[in-house]
PDB file of C-alpha atoms in Angstrom:
ATOM      1  CA  MET A   1      26.964 -45.539  -5.057  1.00 48.00           C
ATOM      2  CA  ALA A   2      28.518 -42.726  -3.091  1.00 48.00           C
ATOM      3  CA  ALA A   3      27.461 -44.432   0.124  1.00 48.00           C
ATOM      4  CA  VAL A   4      29.709 -47.394  -0.689  1.00 46.00           C
ATOM      5  CA  GLN A   5      32.713 -45.130  -1.116  1.00 49.00           C
ATOM      6  CA  ARG A   6      31.973 -43.438   2.199  1.00 50.00           C
ATOM      7  CA  LEU A   7      31.599 -46.837   3.833  1.00 49.00           C
ATOM      8  CA  LEU A   8      34.983 -47.902   2.477  1.00 44.00           C
ATOM      9  CA  ARG A   9      36.553 -44.763   3.883  1.00 51.00           C
ATOM     10  CA  ALA A  10      34.829 -45.364   7.207  1.00 49.00           C
ATOM     11  CA  ALA A  11      36.242 -48.900   7.329  1.00 45.00           C
ATOM     12  CA  ALA A  12      39.720 -47.612   6.602  1.00 48.00           C
ATOM     13  CA  SER A  13      39.649 -44.810   9.152  1.00 49.00           C
ATOM     14  CA  GLY A  14      37.992 -46.860  11.907  1.00 46.00           C
ATOM     15  CA  GLY A  15      37.769 -44.843  15.116  1.00 43.00           C
ATOM     16  CA  ALA A  16      37.996 -41.485  13.350  1.00 44.00           C
ATOM     17  CA  ALA A  17      34.920 -42.286  11.283  1.00 39.00           C
ATOM     18  CA  THR A  18      33.055 -43.389  14.371  1.00 37.00           C
ATOM     19  CA  ALA A  19      33.975 -40.195  16.189  1.00 40.00           C
ATOM     20  CA  ALA A  20      32.846 -38.132  13.205  1.00 39.00           C
ATOM     21  CA  ALA A  21      29.563 -40.014  13.064  1.00 36.00           C
ATOM     22  CA  ARG A  22      29.066 -39.434  16.773  1.00 37.00           C
ATOM     23  CA  ARG A  23      29.753 -35.717  16.386  1.00 39.00           C
ATOM     24  CA  CYS A  24      27.246 -35.598  13.546  1.00 37.00           C
ATOM     25  CA  MET A  25      24.609 -37.398  15.629  1.00 33.00           C
ATOM     26  CA  THR A  26      25.295 -35.149  18.629  1.00 35.00           C
ATOM     27  CA  SER A  27      24.864 -32.080  16.437  1.00 37.00           C
ATOM     28  CA  LEU A  28      21.626 -33.382  14.985  1.00 34.00           C
ATOM     29  CA  ALA A  29      20.356 -34.289  18.439  1.00 34.00           C
ATOM     30  CA  SER A  30      21.022 -30.777  19.720  1.00 35.00           C
ATOM     31  CA  GLU A  31      19.154 -29.241  16.805  1.00 36.00           C
ATOM     32  CA  HIS A  32      16.270 -31.692  16.725  1.00 35.00           C
ATOM     33  CA  ALA A  33      15.419 -33.471  19.961  1.00 40.00           C
ATOM     34  CA  PRO A  34      14.283 -37.106  19.467  1.00 42.00           C
ATOM     35  CA  PRO A  35      10.528 -37.491  19.311  1.00 45.00           C
ATOM     36  CA  PRO A  36       8.766 -38.949  22.364  1.00 49.00           C
ATOM     37  CA  PRO A  37       8.042 -42.728  22.204  1.00 48.00           C
ATOM     38  CA  ALA A  38       4.461 -42.287  20.988  1.00 50.00           C
ATOM     39  CA  ALA A  39       5.564 -39.924  18.224  1.00 46.00           C
ATOM     40  CA  ALA A  40       8.408 -42.246  17.225  1.00 47.00           C
ATOM     41  CA  ALA A  41       6.027 -45.201  16.977  1.00 50.00           C
ATOM     42  CA  ALA A  42       3.615 -43.149  14.883  1.00 51.00           C
ATOM     43  CA  ALA A  43       6.464 -42.103  12.589  1.00 48.00           C
ATOM     44  CA  GLY A  44       7.456 -45.736  12.102  1.00 50.00           C
ATOM     45  CA  GLU A  45       3.863 -46.634  11.252  1.00 53.00           C
ATOM     46  CA  ARG A  46       3.605 -43.802   8.702  1.00 51.00           C
ATOM     47  CA  LEU A  47       6.894 -44.892   7.170  1.00 50.00           C
ATOM     48  CA  SER A  48       5.735 -48.480   6.720  1.00 51.00           C
ATOM     49  CA  ARG A  49       2.476 -47.390   5.085  1.00 51.00           C
ATOM     50  CA  ARG A  50       4.163 -45.507   2.250  1.00 53.00           C
ATOM     51  CA  PRO A  51       3.783 -47.294  -1.111  1.00 51.00           C
ATOM     52  CA  ALA A  52       6.789 -49.494  -1.929  1.00 49.00           C
ATOM     53  CA  ALA A  53       7.509 -47.547  -5.108  1.00 49.00           C
ATOM     54  CA  GLU A  54       8.034 -44.380  -3.056  1.00 53.00           C
ATOM     55  CA  ARG A  55      10.406 -46.010  -0.586  1.00 55.00           C
ATOM     56  CA  ASN A  56      14.152 -46.308  -0.563  1.00 68.00           C
ATOM     57  CA  VAL A  57      14.597 -50.006   0.257  1.00 89.00           C
ATOM     58  CA  GLN A  58      17.591 -49.780   2.559  1.00 92.00           C
ATOM     59  CA  TRP A  59      16.262 -51.729   5.490  1.00 96.00           C
ATOM     60  CA  VAL A  60      17.647 -53.336   8.635  1.00 96.00           C
ATOM     61  CA  PHE A  61      16.174 -56.416  10.315  1.00 97.00           C
ATOM     62  CA  LEU A  62      16.660 -56.753  14.069  1.00 96.00           C
ATOM     63  CA  GLY A  63      15.589 -59.606  16.327  1.00 95.00           C
ATOM     64  CA  SER A  64      16.782 -62.226  18.788  1.00 93.00           C
ATOM     65  CA  PRO A  65      18.777 -65.271  17.647  1.00 89.00           C
ATOM     66  CA  GLY A  66      16.371 -67.812  16.166  1.00 89.00           C
ATOM     67  CA  VAL A  67      13.475 -65.371  15.695  1.00 93.00           C
ATOM     68  CA  GLY A  68      13.536 -65.771  11.903  1.00 92.00           C
ATOM     69  CA  LYS A  69      15.290 -62.624  10.656  1.00 93.00           C
ATOM     70  CA  GLY A  70      16.951 -64.512   7.814  1.00 91.00           C
ATOM     71  CA  THR A  71      13.716 -66.209   6.755  1.00 92.00           C
ATOM     72  CA  TYR A  72      11.650 -63.028   6.469  1.00 96.00           C
ATOM     73  CA  ALA A  73      14.507 -60.861   5.165  1.00 95.00           C
ATOM     74  CA  SER A  74      15.230 -63.347   2.358  1.00 94.00           C
ATOM     75  CA  ARG A  75      11.540 -63.530   1.395  1.00 95.00           C
ATOM     76  CA  LEU A  76      11.316 -59.734   1.226  1.00 95.00           C
ATOM     77  CA  SER A  77      14.582 -59.673  -0.717  1.00 93.00           C
ATOM     78  CA  ARG A  78      13.075 -61.869  -3.440  1.00 92.00           C
ATOM     79  CA  LEU A  79       9.814 -59.924  -3.419  1.00 93.00           C
ATOM     80  CA  LEU A  80      11.445 -56.499  -3.747  1.00 91.00           C
ATOM     81  CA  GLY A  81      14.426 -57.472  -5.905  1.00 89.00           C
ATOM     82  CA  VAL A  82      17.076 -56.221  -3.481  1.00 91.00           C
ATOM     83  CA  PRO A  83      19.903 -58.257  -1.914  1.00 91.00           C
ATOM     84  CA  HIS A  84      19.557 -59.851   1.504  1.00 94.00           C
ATOM     85  CA  ILE A  85      22.896 -59.262   3.207  1.00 93.00           C
ATOM     86  CA  ALA A  86      23.521 -61.274   6.383  1.00 92.00           C
ATOM     87  CA  THR A  87      26.728 -60.386   8.179  1.00 87.00           C
ATOM     88  CA  GLY A  88      27.012 -63.964   9.423  1.00 84.00           C
ATOM     89  CA  ASP A  89      27.140 -65.136   5.803  1.00 88.00           C
ATOM     90  CA  LEU A  90      29.770 -62.503   5.002  1.00 90.00           C
ATOM     91  CA  VAL A  91      31.972 -63.841   7.811  1.00 89.00           C
ATOM     92  CA  ARG A  92      31.469 -67.467   6.714  1.00 88.00           C
ATOM     93  CA  ASP A  93      32.224 -66.609   3.076  1.00 89.00           C
ATOM     94  CA  GLU A  94      35.419 -64.825   4.079  1.00 90.00           C
ATOM     95  CA  LEU A  95      36.470 -67.765   6.271  1.00 91.00           C
ATOM     96  CA  ALA A  96      36.017 -70.106   3.306  1.00 89.00           C
ATOM     97  CA  SER A  97      38.107 -67.875   1.051  1.00 88.00           C
ATOM     98  CA  THR A  98      41.811 -67.189   0.780  1.00 82.00           C
ATOM     99  CA  GLY A  99      41.261 -63.481   1.355  1.00 74.00           C
ATOM    100  CA  PRO A 100      43.503 -61.382   3.587  1.00 77.00           C
ATOM    101  CA  LEU A 101      41.032 -61.451   6.486  1.00 84.00           C
ATOM    102  CA  ALA A 102      40.452 -65.224   6.476  1.00 88.00           C
ATOM    103  CA  ALA A 103      43.283 -66.165   8.849  1.00 87.00           C
ATOM    104  CA  GLN A 104      42.521 -63.290  11.220  1.00 88.00           C
ATOM    105  CA  LEU A 105      38.820 -64.167  11.268  1.00 89.00           C
ATOM    106  CA  ALA A 106      39.528 -67.864  11.864  1.00 88.00           C
ATOM    107  CA  GLU A 107      41.553 -67.009  14.960  1.00 86.00           C
ATOM    108  CA  ILE A 108      38.819 -64.717  16.303  1.00 86.00           C
ATOM    109  CA  VAL A 109      36.030 -67.252  15.699  1.00 80.00           C
ATOM    110  CA  ASN A 110      38.011 -70.182  17.118  1.00 80.00           C
ATOM    111  CA  GLN A 111      38.624 -68.217  20.305  1.00 78.00           C
ATOM    112  CA  GLY A 112      34.920 -67.422  20.610  1.00 71.00           C
ATOM    113  CA  LYS A 113      35.497 -63.671  20.402  1.00 78.00           C
ATOM    114  CA  LEU A 114      33.225 -61.086  18.789  1.00 76.00           C
ATOM    115  CA  VAL A 115      34.256 -59.911  15.333  1.00 84.00           C
ATOM    116  CA  SER A 116      35.298 -56.251  15.555  1.00 84.00           C
ATOM    117  CA  ASP A 117      33.267 -53.394  14.102  1.00 84.00           C
ATOM    118  CA  GLU A 118      36.119 -52.554  11.723  1.00 85.00           C
ATOM    119  CA  ILE A 119      36.181 -56.065  10.214  1.00 88.00           C
ATOM    120  CA  ILE A 120      32.385 -56.195   9.823  1.00 87.00           C
ATOM    121  CA  ILE A 121      32.353 -52.761   8.162  1.00 85.00           C
ATOM    122  CA  ASN A 122      35.176 -53.889   5.859  1.00 85.00           C
ATOM    123  CA  LEU A 123      33.274 -57.023   4.795  1.00 88.00           C
ATOM    124  CA  LEU A 124      30.012 -55.107   4.352  1.00 87.00           C
ATOM    125  CA  SER A 125      31.615 -52.381   2.268  1.00 84.00           C
ATOM    126  CA  LYS A 126      33.237 -54.999  -0.009  1.00 84.00           C
ATOM    127  CA  ARG A 127      29.858 -56.719  -0.465  1.00 86.00           C
ATOM    128  CA  LEU A 128      28.024 -53.473  -1.317  1.00 82.00           C
ATOM    129  CA  LYS A 129      30.740 -52.383  -3.733  1.00 81.00           C
ATOM    130  CA  LYS A 130      30.778 -55.767  -5.487  1.00 81.00           C
ATOM    131  CA  GLY A 131      26.974 -55.797  -5.771  1.00 76.00           C
ATOM    132  CA  GLU A 132      26.871 -52.321  -7.243  1.00 73.00           C
ATOM    133  CA  GLU A 133      29.675 -52.870  -9.748  1.00 72.00           C
ATOM    134  CA  ASP A 134      28.940 -56.470 -10.799  1.00 72.00           C
ATOM    135  CA  GLN A 135      25.154 -56.754 -10.542  1.00 71.00           C
ATOM    136  CA  GLY A 136      24.015 -53.124 -10.551  1.00 70.00           C
ATOM    137  CA  GLU A 137      22.302 -53.632  -7.205  1.00 73.00           C
ATOM    138  CA  SER A 138      20.363 -50.769  -5.662  1.00 76.00           C
ATOM    139  CA  GLY A 139      19.153 -51.049  -2.082  1.00 87.00           C
ATOM    140  CA  PHE A 140      19.587 -53.849   0.452  1.00 92.00           C
ATOM    141  CA  ILE A 141      18.122 -55.596   3.473  1.00 96.00           C
ATOM    142  CA  LEU A 142      20.682 -55.981   6.264  1.00 95.00           C
ATOM    143  CA  ASP A 143      20.363 -58.941   8.643  1.00 93.00           C
ATOM    144  CA  GLY A 144      22.542 -59.095  11.766  1.00 83.00           C
ATOM    145  CA  PHE A 145      23.914 -55.568  11.482  1.00 90.00           C
ATOM    146  CA  PRO A 146      24.120 -53.220  13.280  1.00 93.00           C
ATOM    147  CA  ARG A 147      24.502 -55.018  16.620  1.00 88.00           C
ATOM    148  CA  THR A 148      25.789 -52.051  18.616  1.00 90.00           C
ATOM    149  CA  VAL A 149      25.110 -48.321  18.753  1.00 93.00           C
ATOM    150  CA  LYS A 150      28.663 -47.744  17.522  1.00 91.00           C
ATOM    151  CA  GLN A 151      27.897 -49.783  14.393  1.00 91.00           C
ATOM    152  CA  ALA A 152      24.562 -47.994  13.974  1.00 94.00           C
ATOM    153  CA  GLU A 153      26.303 -44.622  14.162  1.00 93.00           C
ATOM    154  CA  ILE A 154      28.881 -45.622  11.530  1.00 89.00           C
ATOM    155  CA  LEU A 155      26.141 -46.942   9.240  1.00 89.00           C
ATOM    156  CA  ASP A 156      24.003 -43.859   9.830  1.00 87.00           C
ATOM    157  CA  GLY A 157      26.890 -41.639   8.805  1.00 81.00           C
ATOM    158  CA  VAL A 158      27.406 -43.269   5.417  1.00 76.00           C
ATOM    159  CA  THR A 159      23.973 -44.342   4.152  1.00 80.00           C
ATOM    160  CA  ASP A 160      20.327 -43.483   4.712  1.00 86.00           C
ATOM    161  CA  ILE A 161      18.565 -46.392   6.399  1.00 92.00           C
ATOM    162  CA  ASP A 162      14.900 -46.127   5.450  1.00 92.00           C
ATOM    163  CA  MET A 163      13.360 -48.467   8.019  1.00 96.00           C
ATOM    164  CA  VAL A 164      14.345 -50.859  10.820  1.00 97.00           C
ATOM    165  CA  VAL A 165      12.067 -53.869  11.350  1.00 97.00           C
ATOM    166  CA  ASN A 166      12.352 -55.370  14.834  1.00 97.00           C
ATOM    167  CA  LEU A 167      10.959 -58.925  14.911  1.00 97.00           C
ATOM    168  CA  LYS A 168       9.769 -60.008  18.355  1.00 95.00           C
ATOM    169  CA  LEU A 169       8.723 -63.374  19.779  1.00 94.00           C
ATOM    170  CA  ARG A 170       7.993 -64.667  23.285  1.00 92.00           C
ATOM    171  CA  GLU A 171      11.220 -65.827  24.933  1.00 92.00           C
ATOM    172  CA  ASP A 172       9.834 -69.213  26.011  1.00 92.00           C
ATOM    173  CA  VAL A 173       8.795 -69.836  22.403  1.00 93.00           C
ATOM    174  CA  LEU A 174      12.190 -68.693  21.121  1.00 94.00           C
ATOM    175  CA  ILE A 175      13.967 -71.171  23.390  1.00 95.00           C
ATOM    176  CA  GLU A 176      11.733 -74.056  22.314  1.00 95.00           C
ATOM    177  CA  LYS A 177      12.185 -73.062  18.655  1.00 94.00           C
ATOM    178  CA  CYS A 178      15.991 -72.965  18.949  1.00 93.00           C
ATOM    179  CA  LEU A 179      16.121 -76.344  20.715  1.00 95.00           C
ATOM    180  CA  GLY A 180      14.113 -77.882  17.862  1.00 95.00           C
ATOM    181  CA  ARG A 181      16.526 -76.806  15.114  1.00 94.00           C
ATOM    182  CA  ARG A 182      18.206 -79.509  13.047  1.00 95.00           C
ATOM    183  CA  ILE A 183      20.490 -79.514  10.004  1.00 95.00           C
ATOM    184  CA  CYS A 184      20.720 -82.296   7.423  1.00 96.00           C
ATOM    185  CA  GLY A 185      24.319 -83.473   7.411  1.00 95.00           C
ATOM    186  CA  GLN A 186      24.045 -84.389   3.729  1.00 94.00           C
ATOM    187  CA  CYS A 187      22.110 -81.616   1.956  1.00 95.00           C
ATOM    188  CA  GLY A 188      22.748 -78.854   4.508  1.00 92.00           C
ATOM    189  CA  LYS A 189      19.099 -77.745   4.701  1.00 93.00           C
ATOM    190  CA  ASN A 190      17.606 -76.484   7.970  1.00 91.00           C
ATOM    191  CA  PHE A 191      14.578 -78.036   9.657  1.00 95.00           C
ATOM    192  CA  ASN A 192      12.764 -77.696  12.969  1.00 94.00           C
ATOM    193  CA  LEU A 193      11.217 -80.597  14.862  1.00 95.00           C
ATOM    194  CA  ALA A 194       9.458 -78.480  17.485  1.00 95.00           C
ATOM    195  CA  CYS A 195       5.674 -78.299  17.379  1.00 95.00           C
ATOM    196  CA  ILE A 196       4.985 -75.175  19.398  1.00 94.00           C
ATOM    197  CA  ASP A 197       1.494 -74.691  20.814  1.00 93.00           C
ATOM    198  CA  VAL A 198       1.663 -72.210  23.695  1.00 90.00           C
ATOM    199  CA  LYS A 199      -1.429 -70.811  25.378  1.00 88.00           C
ATOM    200  CA  GLY A 200      -1.814 -67.099  25.958  1.00 86.00           C
ATOM    201  CA  GLU A 201      -1.307 -66.136  29.600  1.00 83.00           C
ATOM    202  CA  ASN A 202      -0.187 -63.195  31.756  1.00 81.00           C
ATOM    203  CA  GLY A 203      -0.750 -60.792  28.889  1.00 80.00           C
ATOM    204  CA  LEU A 204       1.372 -62.848  26.461  1.00 81.00           C
ATOM    205  CA  PRO A 205      -0.201 -63.973  23.169  1.00 81.00           C
ATOM    206  CA  ALA A 206      -0.929 -67.568  22.252  1.00 88.00           C
ATOM    207  CA  ILE A 207       1.513 -68.901  19.664  1.00 92.00           C
ATOM    208  CA  TYR A 208       1.264 -71.851  17.303  1.00 92.00           C
ATOM    209  CA  MET A 209       4.152 -72.910  15.081  1.00 93.00           C
ATOM    210  CA  ALA A 210       3.971 -76.118  13.093  1.00 93.00           C
ATOM    211  CA  PRO A 211       7.185 -78.143  12.796  1.00 94.00           C
ATOM    212  CA  LEU A 212       9.277 -77.859   9.648  1.00 93.00           C
ATOM    213  CA  LEU A 213       9.874 -81.557   9.101  1.00 96.00           C
ATOM    214  CA  PRO A 214      12.508 -83.010   6.765  1.00 96.00           C
ATOM    215  CA  PRO A 215      11.780 -85.464   3.946  1.00 96.00           C
ATOM    216  CA  ASN A 216      12.314 -89.139   4.725  1.00 95.00           C
ATOM    217  CA  ASN A 217      15.735 -89.248   3.052  1.00 95.00           C
ATOM    218  CA  CYS A 218      17.023 -86.529   5.433  1.00 96.00           C
ATOM    219  CA  MET A 219      15.480 -87.828   8.668  1.00 94.00           C
ATOM    220  CA  SER A 220      18.337 -90.184   9.565  1.00 95.00           C
ATOM    221  CA  LYS A 221      20.984 -87.581   8.752  1.00 96.00           C
ATOM    222  CA  LEU A 222      19.799 -84.788  11.039  1.00 97.00           C
ATOM    223  CA  ILE A 223      22.380 -83.020  13.195  1.00 96.00           C
ATOM    224  CA  THR A 224      21.830 -80.815  16.234  1.00 94.00           C
ATOM    225  CA  ARG A 225      24.014 -77.720  16.385  1.00 86.00           C
ATOM    226  CA  ALA A 226      26.558 -78.005  19.193  1.00 83.00           C
ATOM    227  CA  ASP A 227      25.494 -74.630  20.595  1.00 81.00           C
ATOM    228  CA  ASP A 228      21.759 -75.406  20.583  1.00 87.00           C
ATOM    229  CA  THR A 229      21.556 -76.407  24.251  1.00 90.00           C
ATOM    230  CA  GLU A 230      19.142 -74.724  26.646  1.00 93.00           C
ATOM    231  CA  GLU A 231      21.941 -73.107  28.662  1.00 92.00           C
ATOM    232  CA  VAL A 232      23.702 -71.716  25.592  1.00 90.00           C
ATOM    233  CA  VAL A 233      20.456 -70.523  23.984  1.00 91.00           C
ATOM    234  CA  LYS A 234      19.385 -68.676  27.149  1.00 93.00           C
ATOM    235  CA  ASN A 235      22.828 -67.090  27.420  1.00 90.00           C
ATOM    236  CA  ARG A 236      22.701 -65.962  23.765  1.00 89.00           C
ATOM    237  CA  LEU A 237      19.288 -64.401  24.300  1.00 92.00           C
ATOM    238  CA  GLN A 238      20.438 -62.560  27.429  1.00 92.00           C
ATOM    239  CA  ILE A 239      23.508 -61.179  25.651  1.00 90.00           C
ATOM    240  CA  TYR A 240      21.366 -60.112  22.698  1.00 90.00           C
ATOM    241  CA  ASN A 241      18.784 -58.401  24.922  1.00 91.00           C
ATOM    242  CA  ASP A 242      21.506 -56.452  26.734  1.00 90.00           C
ATOM    243  CA  MET A 243      23.117 -55.321  23.460  1.00 89.00           C
ATOM    244  CA  SER A 244      19.983 -54.709  21.407  1.00 92.00           C
ATOM    245  CA  GLN A 245      18.084 -52.296  23.635  1.00 94.00           C
ATOM    246  CA  PRO A 246      20.400 -49.317  22.959  1.00 96.00           C
ATOM    247  CA  VAL A 247      20.256 -50.045  19.206  1.00 96.00           C
ATOM    248  CA  GLU A 248      16.459 -50.194  19.290  1.00 96.00           C
ATOM    249  CA  ASP A 249      16.373 -46.918  21.235  1.00 97.00           C
ATOM    250  CA  PHE A 250      18.745 -45.344  18.684  1.00 97.00           C
ATOM    251  CA  TYR A 251      16.408 -46.083  15.767  1.00 97.00           C
ATOM    252  CA  ARG A 252      13.254 -45.480  17.793  1.00 97.00           C
ATOM    253  CA  GLY A 253      14.489 -41.965  18.476  1.00 96.00           C
ATOM    254  CA  GLN A 254      14.810 -41.425  14.709  1.00 95.00           C
ATOM    255  CA  GLY A 255      11.264 -42.646  14.082  1.00 96.00           C
ATOM    256  CA  LYS A 256      12.586 -45.515  11.939  1.00 96.00           C
ATOM    257  CA  LEU A 257      11.834 -48.505  14.189  1.00 97.00           C
ATOM    258  CA  LEU A 258       8.884 -50.736  13.295  1.00 97.00           C
ATOM    259  CA  GLU A 259       8.092 -53.322  16.005  1.00 96.00           C
ATOM    260  CA  PHE A 260       6.490 -56.530  14.724  1.00 96.00           C
ATOM    261  CA  ASP A 261       5.300 -59.267  17.083  1.00 94.00           C
ATOM    262  CA  LEU A 262       5.306 -62.595  15.270  1.00 95.00           C
ATOM    263  CA  PRO A 263       1.869 -64.205  15.759  1.00 92.00           C
ATOM    264  CA  GLY A 264       3.082 -67.689  14.814  1.00 92.00           C
ATOM    265  CA  GLY A 265       4.964 -69.467  12.061  1.00 91.00           C
ATOM    266  CA  ILE A 266       5.394 -68.345   8.452  1.00 92.00           C
ATOM    267  CA  PRO A 267       1.766 -69.041   7.366  1.00 92.00           C
ATOM    268  CA  GLU A 268       0.437 -66.798  10.153  1.00 92.00           C
ATOM    269  CA  SER A 269       3.187 -64.153  10.188  1.00 94.00           C
ATOM    270  CA  TRP A 270       4.039 -63.536   6.525  1.00 94.00           C
ATOM    271  CA  PRO A 271       0.670 -62.048   5.434  1.00 94.00           C
ATOM    272  CA  LYS A 272       0.579 -59.787   8.493  1.00 95.00           C
ATOM    273  CA  LEU A 273       4.148 -58.620   7.930  1.00 95.00           C
ATOM    274  CA  LEU A 274       3.289 -57.754   4.317  1.00 95.00           C
ATOM    275  CA  HIS A 275       0.269 -55.832   5.589  1.00 94.00           C
ATOM    276  CA  VAL A 276       2.202 -53.671   8.061  1.00 94.00           C
ATOM    277  CA  LEU A 277       4.837 -53.024   5.372  1.00 93.00           C
ATOM    278  CA  ASN A 278       2.107 -52.095   2.861  1.00 91.00           C
ATOM    279  CA  LEU A 279       3.372 -54.747   0.441  1.00 91.00           C
ATOM    280  CA  GLU A 280       0.246 -56.846  -0.171  1.00 83.00           C
ATOM    281  CA  ASP A 281      -0.109 -55.503  -3.734  1.00 80.00           C
ATOM    282  CA  GLN A 282       3.574 -56.144  -4.378  1.00 76.00           C
ATOM    283  CA  GLU A 283       3.188 -59.863  -3.689  1.00 67.00           C
ATOM    284  CA  GLU A 284       0.011 -60.053  -5.788  1.00 66.00           C
ATOM    285  CA  LEU A 285       1.886 -58.549  -8.756  1.00 58.00           C
ATOM    286  CA  LYS A 286       4.755 -60.978  -8.202  1.00 62.00           C
ATOM    287  CA  LEU A 287       2.399 -63.960  -8.132  1.00 60.00           C
ATOM    288  CA  ALA A 288       0.565 -62.726 -11.225  1.00 47.00           C
ATOM    289  CA  ALA A 289       3.832 -62.504 -13.155  1.00 45.00           C
ATOM    290  CA  ALA A 290       5.069 -65.931 -12.023  1.00 46.00           C
TER     291      ALA A 290
END
């Protein structure tokens, strides 16, 4: 795809590509002022209601750490037949390889630093190129990218993002959910021991999320992530909130942002997400063919 080639060039040129993207966005902004919030929300709603067959599935999933971006993005990936690309997985795959970036990435991660925009763009462009050439992939669902307006501008300059789904969940529920996460040290599967049953108050919705319990053979092998402490989780959420607002505003101004408040766990949220994305028929066809 031509977008992949442009993305590769953007990764190679770094700051120049970003500056060009910014100039492009500035020019567009001067010609077409961003719609007011109400108009932007309406545009996002109209976008989501278009039939799936008429849509270009090049989507971005935003949301706080632990909200479930990976869970819902991967389900939609299987439903729509497009790859779910998580930048965290791209970094982990590169770290496990003998590629040229592995040593550089290891040093960055070990020092607790943020991976640069240039490295993320490089990894993403490699993944898109490989998918197109080896598997004939068309479309994608991005998870964990873009994290900054700079990244959004680079991405906007090289490919046409169709829709940005922003998953939202009460912060007190998010914290409880993150503290309940466990990983089986043997099979590597993720579970959650938290049974969340929060009453609605002060204008916030009631939320119920059943625990995702492991089978008996995994119970004694569960591990808590070292960074899943209340202090670390709260700090992660604060950092995310500070960084995400400009990105949300960027896509809201383009009429591409679809806000989705999770009403509960997967059984409660999945059908409603399919409804707002106008994909109920898509799942019925998938189930009928299974």
